[in-house]
PDB file of C-alpha atoms and ligand atoms in Angstrom:
ATOM      1  CA  MET A 153     -24.562  28.290  48.982  1.00 93.00           C
ATOM      2  CA  THR A 154     -23.735  24.533  47.623  1.00 95.00           C
ATOM      3  CA  PRO A 155     -26.709  24.054  45.578  1.00 97.00           C
ATOM      4  CA  VAL A 156     -28.386  21.446  47.326  1.00 97.00           C
ATOM      5  CA  LYS A 157     -32.307  20.033  46.306  1.00 97.00           C
ATOM      6  CA  PRO A 158     -34.978  18.881  48.107  1.00 97.00           C
ATOM      7  CA  LEU A 159     -34.878  14.855  48.728  1.00 98.00           C
ATOM      8  CA  PRO A 160     -36.641  13.620  45.819  1.00 98.00           C
ATOM      9  CA  GLN A 161     -40.572  12.796  46.316  1.00 98.00           C
ATOM     10  CA  TYR A 162     -40.264   8.493  46.452  1.00 98.00           C
ATOM     11  CA  LEU A 163     -37.484   9.063  49.787  1.00 98.00           C
ATOM     12  CA  VAL A 164     -40.092  11.855  51.624  1.00 98.00           C
ATOM     13  CA  THR A 165     -42.564   9.349  51.023  1.00 98.00           C
ATOM     14  CA  ARG A 166     -40.557   6.544  52.236  1.00 98.00           C
ATOM     15  CA  TYR A 167     -39.233   8.519  55.230  1.00 98.00           C
ATOM     16  CA  HIS A 168     -43.237   9.004  56.323  1.00 98.00           C
ATOM     17  CA  GLY A 169     -44.134   5.358  55.925  1.00 98.00           C
ATOM     18  CA  TRP A 170     -41.237   4.481  58.500  1.00 98.00           C
ATOM     19  CA  LYS A 171     -41.974   7.707  61.070  1.00 98.00           C
ATOM     20  CA  ALA A 172     -45.361   6.231  61.316  1.00 98.00           C
ATOM     21  CA  THR A 173     -44.624   2.403  61.717  1.00 98.00           C
ATOM     22  CA  THR A 174     -41.468   1.238  62.363  1.00 96.00           C
ATOM     23  CA  PHE A 175     -40.547   4.278  64.292  1.00 97.00           C
ATOM     24  CA  ALA A 176     -44.315   4.737  66.195  1.00 98.00           C
ATOM     25  CA  GLU A 177     -43.849   1.022  67.395  1.00 97.00           C
ATOM     26  CA  ASN A 178     -40.311   1.307  68.724  1.00 96.00           C
ATOM     27  CA  HIS A 179     -40.515   4.571  70.197  1.00 97.00           C
ATOM     28  CA  ALA A 180     -39.327   3.881  73.527  1.00 97.00           C
ATOM     29  CA  TRP A 181     -36.454   1.831  72.306  1.00 95.00           C
ATOM     30  CA  TYR A 182     -35.298   5.164  70.095  1.00 96.00           C
ATOM     31  CA  ARG A 183     -35.809   6.991  73.389  1.00 97.00           C
ATOM     32  CA  ARG A 184     -33.750   5.167  75.091  1.00 96.00           C
ATOM     33  CA  LEU A 185     -31.110   5.351  72.578  1.00 96.00           C
ATOM     34  CA  ALA A 186     -31.056   9.101  72.742  1.00 97.00           C
ATOM     35  CA  ASP A 187     -31.498   9.456  76.595  1.00 98.00           C
ATOM     36  CA  GLU A 188     -28.557   6.657  77.271  1.00 97.00           C
ATOM     37  CA  GLY A 189     -26.121   6.923  74.459  1.00 96.00           C
ATOM     38  CA  GLN A 190     -25.134   4.502  72.239  1.00 96.00           C
ATOM     39  CA  ARG A 191     -23.177   1.670  73.751  1.00 97.00           C
ATOM     40  CA  PRO A 192     -22.800  -0.809  70.475  1.00 97.00           C
ATOM     41  CA  ARG A 193     -20.592  -4.054  70.913  1.00 97.00           C
ATOM     42  CA  ALA A 194     -19.572  -4.359  67.736  1.00 98.00           C
ATOM     43  CA  MET A 195     -17.761  -2.366  64.936  1.00 98.00           C
ATOM     44  CA  VAL A 196     -18.194  -3.447  61.251  1.00 98.00           C
ATOM     45  CA  ILE A 197     -15.850  -2.075  58.592  1.00 98.00           C
ATOM     46  CA  SER A 198     -17.947  -3.357  55.177  1.00 98.00           C
ATOM     47  CA  CYS A 199     -17.579  -2.055  51.371  1.00 98.00           C
ATOM     48  CA  CYS A 200     -19.579   0.851  50.228  1.00 98.00           C
ATOM     49  CA  ASP A 201     -21.682  -1.579  47.973  1.00 98.00           C
ATOM     50  CA  SER A 202     -25.237  -1.211  48.205  1.00 98.00           C
ATOM     51  CA  ARG A 203     -26.072  -4.950  48.137  1.00 98.00           C
ATOM     52  CA  VAL A 204     -23.985  -5.598  51.118  1.00 97.00           C
ATOM     53  CA  HIS A 205     -26.660  -5.061  54.139  1.00 96.00           C
ATOM     54  CA  VAL A 206     -24.690  -6.313  57.636  1.00 97.00           C
ATOM     55  CA  THR A 207     -27.626  -4.945  59.636  1.00 97.00           C
ATOM     56  CA  SER A 208     -30.090  -7.246  57.536  1.00 97.00           C
ATOM     57  CA  ILE A 209     -27.925 -10.677  58.026  1.00 97.00           C
ATOM     58  CA  PHE A 210     -26.948 -10.011  61.372  1.00 97.00           C
ATOM     59  CA  GLY A 211     -30.912  -9.200  62.396  1.00 96.00           C
ATOM     60  CA  ALA A 212     -29.155  -6.010  63.743  1.00 96.00           C
ATOM     61  CA  ASP A 213     -31.328  -3.377  65.635  1.00 92.00           C
ATOM     62  CA  GLN A 214     -30.550   0.461  65.783  1.00 93.00           C
ATOM     63  CA  GLY A 215     -27.816   1.140  68.530  1.00 95.00           C
ATOM     64  CA  GLU A 216     -25.997  -2.468  67.903  1.00 97.00           C
ATOM     65  CA  PHE A 217     -23.213  -1.712  64.846  1.00 98.00           C
ATOM     66  CA  PHE A 218     -20.885   1.138  65.124  1.00 98.00           C
ATOM     67  CA  ILE A 219     -20.373   0.806  60.907  1.00 98.00           C
ATOM     68  CA  HIS A 220     -17.746   1.975  58.642  1.00 98.00           C
ATOM     69  CA  ARG A 221     -18.149   1.918  54.907  1.00 98.00           C
ATOM     70  CA  ASN A 222     -15.491   2.348  52.449  1.00 98.00           C
ATOM     71  CA  ILE A 223     -14.574   1.087  48.700  1.00 98.00           C
ATOM     72  CA  ALA A 224     -13.579  -2.932  49.367  1.00 98.00           C
ATOM     73  CA  ASN A 225     -13.381  -2.918  53.544  1.00 98.00           C
ATOM     74  CA  LEU A 226      -9.953  -1.595  53.622  1.00 98.00           C
ATOM     75  CA  VAL A 227      -8.313  -0.565  56.920  1.00 98.00           C
ATOM     76  CA  PRO A 228      -5.342   1.748  55.837  1.00 98.00           C
ATOM     77  CA  PRO A 229      -1.850   1.222  58.210  1.00 98.00           C
ATOM     78  CA  HIS A 230      -2.163   3.392  61.113  1.00 98.00           C
ATOM     79  CA  GLU A 231      -0.175   6.612  59.903  1.00 98.00           C
ATOM     80  CA  PRO A 232      -0.302   9.097  62.575  1.00 97.00           C
ATOM     81  CA  ASP A 233       1.144  12.049  60.014  1.00 98.00           C
ATOM     82  CA  GLY A 234      -1.674  14.635  60.823  1.00 98.00           C
ATOM     83  CA  ASN A 235      -3.701  14.150  57.716  1.00 97.00           C
ATOM     84  CA  GLN A 236      -7.476  13.644  57.258  1.00 97.00           C
ATOM     85  CA  HIS A 237      -7.775   9.674  57.821  1.00 98.00           C
ATOM     86  CA  GLY A 238     -11.203   9.014  57.922  1.00 98.00           C
ATOM     87  CA  THR A 239     -11.217   5.040  58.084  1.00 98.00           C
ATOM     88  CA  SER A 240      -8.485   5.687  61.465  1.00 98.00           C
ATOM     89  CA  ALA A 241     -10.538   8.287  62.861  1.00 98.00           C
ATOM     90  CA  ALA A 242     -13.420   5.713  63.285  1.00 98.00           C
ATOM     91  CA  ILE A 243     -11.515   2.971  64.105  1.00 98.00           C
ATOM     92  CA  GLU A 244     -10.023   5.521  67.237  1.00 98.00           C
ATOM     93  CA  PHE A 245     -13.504   5.892  68.010  1.00 98.00           C
ATOM     94  CA  ALA A 246     -14.878   2.676  68.112  1.00 98.00           C
ATOM     95  CA  VAL A 247     -11.879   1.272  70.219  1.00 98.00           C
ATOM     96  CA  THR A 248     -11.051   3.894  72.471  1.00 98.00           C
ATOM     97  CA  ALA A 249     -14.237   5.767  73.204  1.00 98.00           C
ATOM     98  CA  LEU A 250     -17.036   3.258  72.679  1.00 98.00           C
ATOM     99  CA  LYS A 251     -15.071   0.504  73.540  1.00 98.00           C
ATOM    100  CA  VAL A 252     -16.260  -1.832  71.388  1.00 98.00           C
ATOM    101  CA  THR A 253     -15.571  -5.902  72.003  1.00 98.00           C
ATOM    102  CA  HIS A 254     -15.709  -6.996  68.314  1.00 98.00           C
ATOM    103  CA  LEU A 255     -14.360  -5.843  65.576  1.00 98.00           C
ATOM    104  CA  ILE A 256     -15.635  -7.296  62.178  1.00 98.00           C
ATOM    105  CA  VAL A 257     -14.257  -6.903  59.067  1.00 98.00           C
ATOM    106  CA  MET A 258     -17.018  -7.821  56.364  1.00 98.00           C
ATOM    107  CA  GLY A 259     -15.761  -8.781  52.656  1.00 98.00           C
ATOM    108  CA  HIS A 260     -18.412  -9.655  50.102  1.00 98.00           C
ATOM    109  CA  SER A 261     -18.520 -11.263  46.309  1.00 98.00           C
ATOM    110  CA  LEU A 262     -18.207  -9.080  42.864  1.00 98.00           C
ATOM    111  CA  CYS A 263     -16.593  -6.638  45.015  1.00 98.00           C
ATOM    112  CA  GLY A 264     -16.205  -3.520  42.403  1.00 98.00           C
ATOM    113  CA  GLY A 265     -13.145  -2.122  44.250  1.00 98.00           C
ATOM    114  CA  VAL A 266     -11.363  -5.291  44.494  1.00 98.00           C
ATOM    115  CA  LYS A 267     -12.078  -6.049  40.899  1.00 98.00           C
ATOM    116  CA  GLY A 268     -10.443  -2.790  40.334  1.00 98.00           C
ATOM    117  CA  CYS A 269      -7.374  -3.322  42.128  1.00 98.00           C
ATOM    118  CA  TYR A 270      -7.011  -6.426  39.828  1.00 98.00           C
ATOM    119  CA  ASP A 271      -7.384  -4.720  36.797  1.00 98.00           C
ATOM    120  CA  MET A 272      -5.026  -2.218  37.730  1.00 98.00           C
ATOM    121  CA  CYS A 273      -2.132  -4.910  39.101  1.00 98.00           C
ATOM    122  CA  SER A 274      -2.770  -6.763  35.843  1.00 97.00           C
ATOM    123  CA  GLY A 275      -2.339  -3.495  34.083  1.00 97.00           C
ATOM    124  CA  ASN A 276      -5.573  -3.438  32.527  1.00 98.00           C
ATOM    125  CA  ALA A 277      -7.174   0.013  33.970  1.00 98.00           C
ATOM    126  CA  PRO A 278      -4.831   2.688  33.038  1.00 97.00           C
ATOM    127  CA  GLU A 279      -7.227   4.714  34.432  1.00 98.00           C
ATOM    128  CA  LEU A 280      -6.733   3.435  38.040  1.00 98.00           C
ATOM    129  CA  GLU A 281      -3.101   3.998  37.652  1.00 97.00           C
ATOM    130  CA  GLU A 282      -3.271   7.701  37.449  1.00 98.00           C
ATOM    131  CA  LYS A 283      -2.317   9.787  40.704  1.00 98.00           C
ATOM    132  CA  SER A 284      -5.365  11.683  40.602  1.00 98.00           C
ATOM    133  CA  SER A 285      -7.308   8.350  40.732  1.00 98.00           C
ATOM    134  CA  PHE A 286      -8.854   8.037  44.372  1.00 98.00           C
ATOM    135  CA  VAL A 287     -10.030   4.503  43.991  1.00 98.00           C
ATOM    136  CA  GLY A 288      -6.695   3.500  42.529  1.00 98.00           C
ATOM    137  CA  ARG A 289      -4.230   5.490  45.135  1.00 98.00           C
ATOM    138  CA  TRP A 290      -7.013   3.920  47.731  1.00 98.00           C
ATOM    139  CA  MET A 291      -7.064   0.532  46.373  1.00 98.00           C
ATOM    140  CA  ASP A 292      -3.019   0.537  46.274  1.00 98.00           C
ATOM    141  CA  LEU A 293      -3.405  -0.503  49.965  1.00 98.00           C
ATOM    142  CA  LEU A 294      -4.397  -4.043  48.409  1.00 98.00           C
ATOM    143  CA  ARG A 295      -1.370  -4.447  45.765  1.00 98.00           C
ATOM    144  CA  PRO A 296       0.691  -6.617  48.054  1.00 98.00           C
ATOM    145  CA  GLY A 297      -2.633  -9.095  48.585  1.00 98.00           C
ATOM    146  CA  PHE A 298      -2.407  -9.052  44.573  1.00 98.00           C
ATOM    147  CA  GLU A 299       1.254 -10.005  44.348  1.00 98.00           C
ATOM    148  CA  ARG A 300       0.590 -13.366  46.662  1.00 97.00           C
ATOM    149  CA  LEU A 301      -2.375 -14.473  44.374  1.00 98.00           C
ATOM    150  CA  PRO A 302      -1.633 -18.535  43.284  1.00 97.00           C
ATOM    151  CA  GLU A 303      -2.536 -19.215  39.501  1.00 97.00           C
ATOM    152  CA  GLY A 304      -6.005 -20.035  38.703  1.00 98.00           C
ATOM    153  CA  THR A 305      -8.918 -18.556  36.910  1.00 98.00           C
ATOM    154  CA  ASP A 306      -9.411 -14.763  36.828  1.00 97.00           C
ATOM    155  CA  ALA A 307     -12.560 -15.220  38.936  1.00 97.00           C
ATOM    156  CA  GLU A 308     -11.071 -17.822  41.194  1.00 98.00           C
ATOM    157  CA  ARG A 309      -8.133 -14.880  41.900  1.00 98.00           C
ATOM    158  CA  GLN A 310     -10.861 -11.856  42.367  1.00 98.00           C
ATOM    159  CA  THR A 311     -12.375 -13.801  45.046  1.00 98.00           C
ATOM    160  CA  LEU A 312      -8.809 -14.825  46.610  1.00 98.00           C
ATOM    161  CA  LEU A 313      -8.327 -11.008  46.112  1.00 98.00           C
ATOM    162  CA  GLU A 314     -11.719 -10.239  48.381  1.00 98.00           C
ATOM    163  CA  TYR A 315     -10.294 -12.511  51.277  1.00 98.00           C
ATOM    164  CA  GLU A 316      -7.229 -10.901  50.937  1.00 98.00           C
ATOM    165  CA  ALA A 317      -8.838  -7.685  51.296  1.00 98.00           C
ATOM    166  CA  VAL A 318     -10.091  -8.781  54.356  1.00 98.00           C
ATOM    167  CA  LYS A 319      -6.714 -10.185  55.679  1.00 98.00           C
ATOM    168  CA  THR A 320      -5.263  -6.897  54.563  1.00 98.00           C
ATOM    169  CA  SER A 321      -7.234  -4.634  56.956  1.00 98.00           C
ATOM    170  CA  LEU A 322      -7.126  -7.038  60.018  1.00 98.00           C
ATOM    171  CA  ASP A 323      -3.166  -7.075  59.256  1.00 98.00           C
ATOM    172  CA  ASN A 324      -3.542  -3.081  59.118  1.00 98.00           C
ATOM    173  CA  LEU A 325      -5.913  -3.097  62.291  1.00 98.00           C
ATOM    174  CA  MET A 326      -2.823  -5.015  64.645  1.00 98.00           C
ATOM    175  CA  THR A 327      -0.758  -1.550  63.441  1.00 98.00           C
ATOM    176  CA  PHE A 328      -3.142   0.452  65.509  1.00 98.00           C
ATOM    177  CA  PRO A 329      -1.435   0.678  69.238  1.00 98.00           C
ATOM    178  CA  PHE A 330      -5.033   1.130  70.395  1.00 98.00           C
ATOM    179  CA  VAL A 331      -6.449  -1.907  68.672  1.00 98.00           C
ATOM    180  CA  ARG A 332      -3.158  -4.367  69.697  1.00 98.00           C
ATOM    181  CA  GLU A 333      -3.209  -3.743  73.019  1.00 98.00           C
ATOM    182  CA  ALA A 334      -7.154  -4.052  73.239  1.00 98.00           C
ATOM    183  CA  VAL A 335      -6.718  -7.449  71.327  1.00 98.00           C
ATOM    184  CA  GLU A 336      -3.822  -8.244  73.729  1.00 98.00           C
ATOM    185  CA  ALA A 337      -5.516  -7.576  76.928  1.00 98.00           C
ATOM    186  CA  ASP A 338      -8.825  -9.801  75.621  1.00 98.00           C
ATOM    187  CA  ARG A 339     -10.683  -6.538  75.575  1.00 98.00           C
ATOM    188  CA  LEU A 340     -11.295  -6.668  71.547  1.00 98.00           C
ATOM    189  CA  SER A 341     -11.901  -9.441  69.021  1.00 98.00           C
ATOM    190  CA  LEU A 342     -10.756  -8.974  65.719  1.00 98.00           C
ATOM    191  CA  HIS A 343     -13.247 -11.217  63.003  1.00 98.00           C
ATOM    192  CA  GLY A 344     -12.793 -11.636  59.079  1.00 98.00           C
ATOM    193  CA  CYS A 345     -15.976 -12.353  57.442  1.00 98.00           C
ATOM    194  CA  HIS A 346     -17.090 -12.695  53.650  1.00 98.00           C
ATOM    195  CA  ASN A 347     -20.815 -12.440  51.971  1.00 98.00           C
ATOM    196  CA  ASP A 348     -21.834 -14.210  49.012  1.00 98.00           C
ATOM    197  CA  ILE A 349     -24.202 -11.832  47.609  1.00 98.00           C
ATOM    198  CA  ALA A 350     -26.295 -14.146  44.991  1.00 97.00           C
ATOM    199  CA  GLU A 351     -26.620 -17.135  47.808  1.00 97.00           C
ATOM    200  CA  GLY A 352     -26.648 -15.196  50.965  1.00 97.00           C
ATOM    201  CA  GLY A 353     -23.436 -17.303  51.754  1.00 98.00           C
ATOM    202  CA  LEU A 354     -21.108 -16.173  54.913  1.00 98.00           C
ATOM    203  CA  LYS A 355     -17.599 -17.438  55.480  1.00 98.00           C
ATOM    204  CA  MET A 356     -15.323 -16.600  58.465  1.00 98.00           C
ATOM    205  CA  LEU A 357     -11.667 -16.562  58.102  1.00 98.00           C
ATOM    206  CA  ASP A 358     -10.223 -19.464  60.640  1.00 97.00           C
ATOM    207  CA  PRO A 359      -7.253 -18.332  62.340  1.00 93.00           C
ATOM    208  CA  ARG A 360      -5.694 -21.625  62.431  1.00 94.00           C
ATOM    209  CA  THR A 361      -5.623 -22.467  58.629  1.00 96.00           C
ATOM    210  CA  GLY A 362      -5.819 -18.698  57.380  1.00 94.00           C
ATOM    211  CA  VAL A 363      -8.754 -20.269  54.837  1.00 97.00           C
ATOM    212  CA  PHE A 364     -12.432 -19.229  55.162  1.00 98.00           C
ATOM    213  CA  GLU A 365     -15.103 -21.155  55.911  1.00 98.00           C
ATOM    214  CA  ALA A 366     -18.585 -21.506  55.905  1.00 98.00           C
ATOM    215  CA  VAL A 367     -20.245 -20.287  59.222  1.00 96.00           C
TER     216      VAL A 367
HETATM  217 ZN1  LIG B 593     -16.589  -4.103  47.281  1.00 85.66          ZN
END
């Protein structure tokens, strides 16, 4: 058998605290979510980074957001090749089964995945070039974004590459036929955002200018 262990005690303690307070106070809401099923209005694709907390910054409750997280909030292109595609499966379910009306790609500042891509493309991360590096091969999705970066300091260019990650994901979303159809039929809106961790900032991609502007 797989060598699993009991949860650490601090998590068990916290769980019991939640059950006795937040859950107890909102039991009817949880019961309703269970009885009626989920009907989230929005899907969010954000980074695995523990500092990115979309439910907090939008004040979202259970049942509101269908969330998929991966390294650097990237969406791969539509590749119906019969292999396992976790991100694509989540998008397919959200759009075709849950029929979400909003799909938000949420980038963030100081993204380690984006920095890895930046270092790799700059020739400073040979370990990410290895075929066996899952992070490196995943971040290959953002190589074209790196090629588009203008001159600037490393810090400026890394922020711009975080924006490129969001734009790349939005472009790739439109390669999924069911996404394109829903967008063209005005049943689904795509949104690009970027969260500044230190300042609590939120920027939104302006479709007219292609620039991220403060909300
Ligand atoms: Zn990240």
